[in-house]
């Protein structure tokens, strides 16, 4: 029967040949525990006790760090002692936000035995203080050192485990809790080696299963791929969705909207009245607008020297100019309301650059600039503005990349696999929660700690 | 005994519409059935207006070319759509007037307070047209079915003739005259002396207007793509009188023939739907009425023995409609006159301006007069979009409602008004007035 | 060593049937370590239209839930026709199928289809095996189907067989869609799906294989059930599970009775007289 088969190759199983096989990532399931327990909360910082209490409330089970060759002195009732050599740990949270001297970093060393016992898809979260608000060189150096530690540890962890860093500024318990919950949960499956800053804004989710209940969210570029997934995930979390895409994508858009009982709005984000029409639509249909996700974007790749005007212009218009213009309408006083949330899709190409994408890279770096400056402008109104920068995400766009190139692309990160559109959507769904009020002006990369762009 | 008193009629609002791009027959939708087309159209409407899971008062729609299995076509489409399955539906068929007649039916029920909201629509496919067995074969098969014994069955079969096994492909032919619609129109065109030049000008304008409307995004919230088609594929944006002048005539005889494939509508596949509701329902759903369907009139002519042209019925319907509403033909901001053929539009316009015709045929003291041509079919019509018979009415109602809404926004103090005129097979004409 | 068989196009199933018809199945208890795949498969629009209309789905550019099975089926046949495959190709009965849709698949999506076998295990009436079909867009698994086949043979009385859920919710559901499957149903669906297994083609061919008449393809009956429920199902994040019971002999008239729950449907496809259970279908999401 070999004549039927054009190619027969005999290949060793990749695993046996030593090629690392990606671990299936643990992804968020509504109602499931935030992460696998037990959780080890340690460190000298002021939040450790609160974090421990919070983890206990979530029923995650607390762990106590193993003590070198000693009998177990168990300070926390009901906590799992890790002195048994095969005891696993689900997550490790280290609060070193009080560290002022490089010597204080030694605490990190004490969690090494626990890191060794981290479960697949385990989590390490290190809490620090935002060095931007500090001045003493030793203090700044110590806090900055944490970032290098986290990023390096992220590259050492295996089996879907991640390490991330939360920086607090001021009395930031609400924000810290929200960020730690995100990093422990499956929502951050493909977020690794990242730093997120939280400020002192207060906020909490009133409904754990449907944190976006009652909110109206508008998602551009929602007909396919990442946009469709954002719409679906925000709807799952309780939001009513206005799904926006160009008229030519209307057939897919209708299906996306109908499936989640939202509405489809056909418009080109580059049209001068796009922002006004979005507002008009959401206001007349739902009487409000709480969340805007600027996801629409295009690529028109060409080496810079061969780039024609239309490629250059169209990418900058769709990916950057349109957001600036829409925001003029959306951020007016009668637009996005108090407590509003905006997330823009940036890209790793806007951080690290990408060959053949001078136009795209420029537009996406521009988006990051837009996000940081706009966030500062609207902070007084309780509106947060953030960017999510996807790395290699498996979509029908990347499916068209030749197999070998694709395979390289998806392996060049600490998790050694491509992310899913859902991973991007989950990060966005976190940033738009009421509880994430303390996170603004940030760029969260959903890239599995890509080797590109550090 | 408590006595019920009739509720006063209210206005039925047109909230918007949806259609799929119209496709020339045997093209993009060659493999799609009427049910596929109308279901996709309903789902597009559902998405645009957030109606998933919503129970509508009713859905009225139909098709002209219909398979026998589609006896309950519209209800089947509702059941296949994202609408609440508790939404009732029924089929309507009034040839090319189907879509508009459906809108009139739904709006009347809304006006009478019998329903709060409804969808009117239509679909047709010339690609997936029903093919019937010949009359001889059909009779034989029915006889065979009635036969009880084997000898009877054999006897029934002996009635079959070789020619009977050929299928009967539906033709666009009037059953009572055996003439196609184009041949009928050619007679009228000659009678009224409509020139080739005039027809080609009207056709070119239709294409240009449609192209311009697409360019300005006018159809962004009226059309949802289907099976990869994003615009009507009959549209020739670069159409000119000069290009149209090169086409050969297809209807009419000899030197007097003026009608070509360019100034006649092609066979087309497509579907459309319009969302109608009471003002209260619209408000409750955060929807802005584009216009209101205020009145309608349908006329029919006796074309069978040549006393009147097949497609002249709108000429009769409109003066009756005007008289009832105390309006003149010039009291409209916009006119949508279905372009079955370019000559159809031109003859009816000429007829309304003809003192003799208006007096003798329409029984009017004075002609209705002429219309500002710049107000007719301003975003193109059937010559450019194509004409899937039952879908044309819905296309026109939604288009005109949106156009009126646009004009109203320019001039909020004034009532803006539009007239729809659609000619239909069987010598019928369906007309309606929309106001915003 | 996993052997990978990469196909450039669909294999010719008629040839596989012709050559494998007499094969008994290798005398071994192991499954061949082989994966068959096709990359960049594009769905044929005309075939999709024929499938949609035959099974009463609305034809659009979104693939109906069971459709990717048709892409995987020929690859399943390649796996099962391997010299060292332990079950016979002809005579193996499709007893169960589970489809999970993680993301909807559209007409234009480039699809990678991979098929392998796993879980060779005893069944009370012989041996059963799962043929897994995975359809990916890029590396994202969009659709996954697990088809369980039974080869009758030595009985294993203590072996476990997957049992459908309790049909108690169907009590009181008195009616449902009723369909006439004509004598030519098998041939028509074979023309669409490519499964020309003689048991579906004609009674004359089915009789030597132990069936008094031709029988409908399980995938056809099942597709009709899914189509009847489709407007009430989500397009992704849904699992569709069918347990095939008695085959549908052609011609016959069948009825689908369904109980709807908030995130679940449970259906029974049965003979119209209610005397024969053909399939139990469950959707959860």
Coordinates of N, CA, C and O in Angstrom, one line a residue, chain C residues 201-256:
Chain C
X201 N -23.2 -0.3 1.7 CA -23.5 0.0 0.3 C -24.7 -0.7 -0.2 O -25.6 -0.1 -0.9
X202 N -24.8 -2.0 0.0 CA -26.0 -2.7 -0.5 C -26.2 -4.0 0.3 O -25.3 -4.6 0.8
X203 N -27.5 -4.4 0.4 CA -27.8 -5.6 1.1 C -27.0 -6.8 0.6 O -26.5 -7.7 1.4
X204 N -26.8 -6.9 -0.7 CA -26.1 -8.0 -1.3 C -24.7 -8.1 -0.8 O -24.1 -9.2 -0.6
X205 N -24.1 -6.9 -0.5 CA -22.7 -6.9 0.0 C -22.7 -7.1 1.5 O -21.7 -7.5 2.1
X206 N -23.8 -6.6 2.1 CA -23.8 -6.7 3.6 C -24.0 -8.1 4.1 O -23.6 -8.4 5.2
X207 N -24.8 -8.9 3.4 CA -25.2 -10.2 3.9 C -24.0 -11.1 4.2 O -24.0 -11.7 5.3
X208 N -23.0 -11.2 3.3 CA -21.9 -12.0 3.7 C -21.2 -11.6 5.0 O -20.5 -12.4 5.6
X209 N -21.4 -10.3 5.3 CA -20.8 -9.8 6.5 C -21.7 -9.9 7.8 O -21.4 -9.3 8.8
X210 N -22.8 -10.6 7.6 CA -23.6 -10.8 8.7 C -24.8 -9.9 8.9 O -25.4 -9.9 10.0
X211 N -25.1 -9.0 8.0 CA -26.2 -8.1 8.1 C -27.3 -8.4 7.1 O -26.9 -8.6 5.9
X212 N -28.5 -8.5 7.5 CA -29.5 -8.9 6.5 C -29.8 -7.8 5.5 O -30.3 -8.1 4.4
X213 N -29.5 -6.6 5.9 CA -29.7 -5.5 4.9 C -28.5 -4.6 5.0 O -27.7 -4.8 5.9
X214 N -28.4 -3.6 4.1 CA -27.3 -2.6 4.3 C -27.7 -1.8 5.5 O -28.9 -1.7 5.9
X215 N -26.7 -1.2 6.2 CA -27.0 -0.4 7.4 C -26.5 1.0 7.2 O -25.5 1.2 6.4
X216 N -27.1 1.9 7.8 CA -26.7 3.3 7.7 C -25.4 3.5 8.4 O -25.0 2.9 9.4
X217 N -24.6 4.5 7.9 CA -23.3 4.8 8.6 C -23.7 5.4 9.9 O -24.6 6.2 10.0
X218 N -23.0 4.9 10.9 CA -23.2 5.5 12.3 C -23.0 7.0 12.2 O -23.7 7.8 12.8
X219 N -22.0 7.5 11.4 CA -21.7 8.9 11.4 C -22.8 9.7 10.7 O -23.0 10.8 11.0
X220 N -23.5 9.0 9.8 CA -24.7 9.7 9.2 C -25.8 9.9 10.2 O -26.3 11.0 10.4
X221 N -26.2 8.8 10.9 CA -27.3 8.9 11.9 C -26.9 9.9 12.9 O -27.7 10.7 13.3
X222 N -25.7 9.8 13.4 CA -25.2 10.7 14.4 C -25.2 12.2 13.9 O -25.6 13.1 14.6
X223 N -24.7 12.4 12.7 CA -24.7 13.7 12.1 C -26.1 14.3 12.1 O -26.4 15.5 12.3
X224 N -27.1 13.5 11.7 CA -28.5 13.9 11.7 C -28.9 14.4 13.0 O -29.6 15.4 13.2
X225 N -28.5 13.6 14.1 CA -28.9 14.0 15.4 C -28.2 15.3 15.8 O -28.9 16.2 16.3
X226 N -27.0 15.5 15.5 CA -26.3 16.8 15.9 C -26.9 17.9 15.1 O -27.1 19.0 15.7
X227 N -27.2 17.7 13.8 CA -27.8 18.8 13.0 C -29.2 19.2 13.7 O -29.5 20.4 13.7
X228 N -29.9 18.2 14.1 CA -31.2 18.6 14.7 C -31.1 19.4 16.0 O -32.0 20.2 16.4
X229 N -29.9 19.3 16.7 CA -29.7 20.0 17.9 C -28.9 21.2 17.7 O -28.8 22.1 18.6
X230 N -28.2 21.4 16.5 CA -27.2 22.4 16.3 C -27.6 23.8 16.8 O -26.8 24.5 17.4
X231 N -28.8 24.3 16.5 CA -29.1 25.6 16.9 C -29.1 25.8 18.4 O -29.0 27.0 18.8
X232 N -29.2 24.8 19.1 CA -29.2 24.9 20.6 C -27.8 24.7 21.2 O -27.7 24.7 22.4
X233 N -26.8 24.3 20.4 CA -25.5 24.0 20.9 C -24.5 25.2 20.7 O -24.7 25.9 19.7
X234 N -23.6 25.3 21.6 CA -22.5 26.3 21.3 C -21.6 25.7 20.2 O -21.7 24.5 19.9
X235 N -20.9 26.6 19.6 CA -20.0 26.2 18.5 C -18.7 25.7 18.9 O -17.9 25.1 18.2
X236 N -18.3 26.1 20.1 CA -17.0 25.6 20.7 C -17.2 25.3 22.1 O -18.1 25.8 22.8
X237 N -16.2 24.7 22.7 CA -16.2 24.3 24.1 C -17.3 23.3 24.4 O -17.8 23.2 25.5
X238 N -17.6 22.5 23.4 CA -18.7 21.5 23.6 C -18.1 20.1 23.3 O -17.2 19.9 22.5
X239 N -18.6 19.1 24.1 CA -18.3 17.7 23.9 C -19.5 17.0 23.4 O -20.6 17.1 24.0
X240 N -19.3 16.2 22.3 CA -20.5 15.5 21.7 C -20.1 14.0 21.8 O -19.1 13.6 21.2
X241 N -20.9 13.2 22.5 CA -20.6 11.8 22.8 C -21.7 11.0 22.2 O -22.9 11.2 22.5
X242 N -21.4 10.0 21.4 CA -22.4 9.1 20.9 C -22.0 7.6 21.2 O -20.9 7.3 21.1
X243 N -23.0 6.9 21.7 CA -22.9 5.5 21.9 C -23.8 4.8 20.9 O -25.0 5.0 20.9
X244 N -23.2 4.1 20.0 CA -24.0 3.4 18.9 C -24.5 2.1 19.5 O -23.7 1.3 20.1
X245 N -25.8 1.9 19.3 CA -26.4 0.6 19.8 C -26.7 -0.2 18.6 O -25.8 -0.6 17.9
X246 N -27.9 -0.5 18.3 CA -28.3 -1.3 17.2 C -28.1 -0.6 15.9 O -28.6 0.6 15.8
X247 N -27.5 -1.2 14.9 CA -27.4 -0.4 13.6 C -28.8 -0.1 13.0 O -29.7 -0.8 13.2
X248 N -28.8 1.0 12.2 CA -30.1 1.3 11.5 C -30.1 0.6 10.2 O -29.3 0.8 9.3
X249 N -31.0 -0.4 10.1 CA -31.1 -1.2 8.9 C -31.9 -0.4 7.8 O -32.8 0.4 8.1
X250 N -31.4 -0.5 6.6 CA -32.0 0.3 5.5 C -32.9 -0.5 4.7 O -32.6 -1.6 4.3
X251 N -34.1 0.0 4.3 CA -34.6 1.3 4.8 C -35.2 1.2 6.1 O -35.6 0.2 6.5
X252 N -35.3 2.4 6.8 CA -36.1 2.4 8.1 C -36.4 3.8 8.5 O -35.9 4.8 7.9
X253 N -37.3 3.9 9.4 CA -37.7 5.2 9.9 C -37.3 5.3 11.4 O -37.6 4.4 12.2
X254 N -36.6 6.4 11.7 CA -36.1 6.6 13.0 C -36.6 7.9 13.6 O -37.1 8.8 13.0
X255 N -36.5 8.0 15.0 CA -36.9 9.1 15.7 C -35.9 9.5 16.7 O -35.2 8.7 17.3
X256 N -35.7 10.8 16.9 CA -34.8 11.3 17.9 C -35.6 12.0 19.0 O -36.3 12.9 18.8

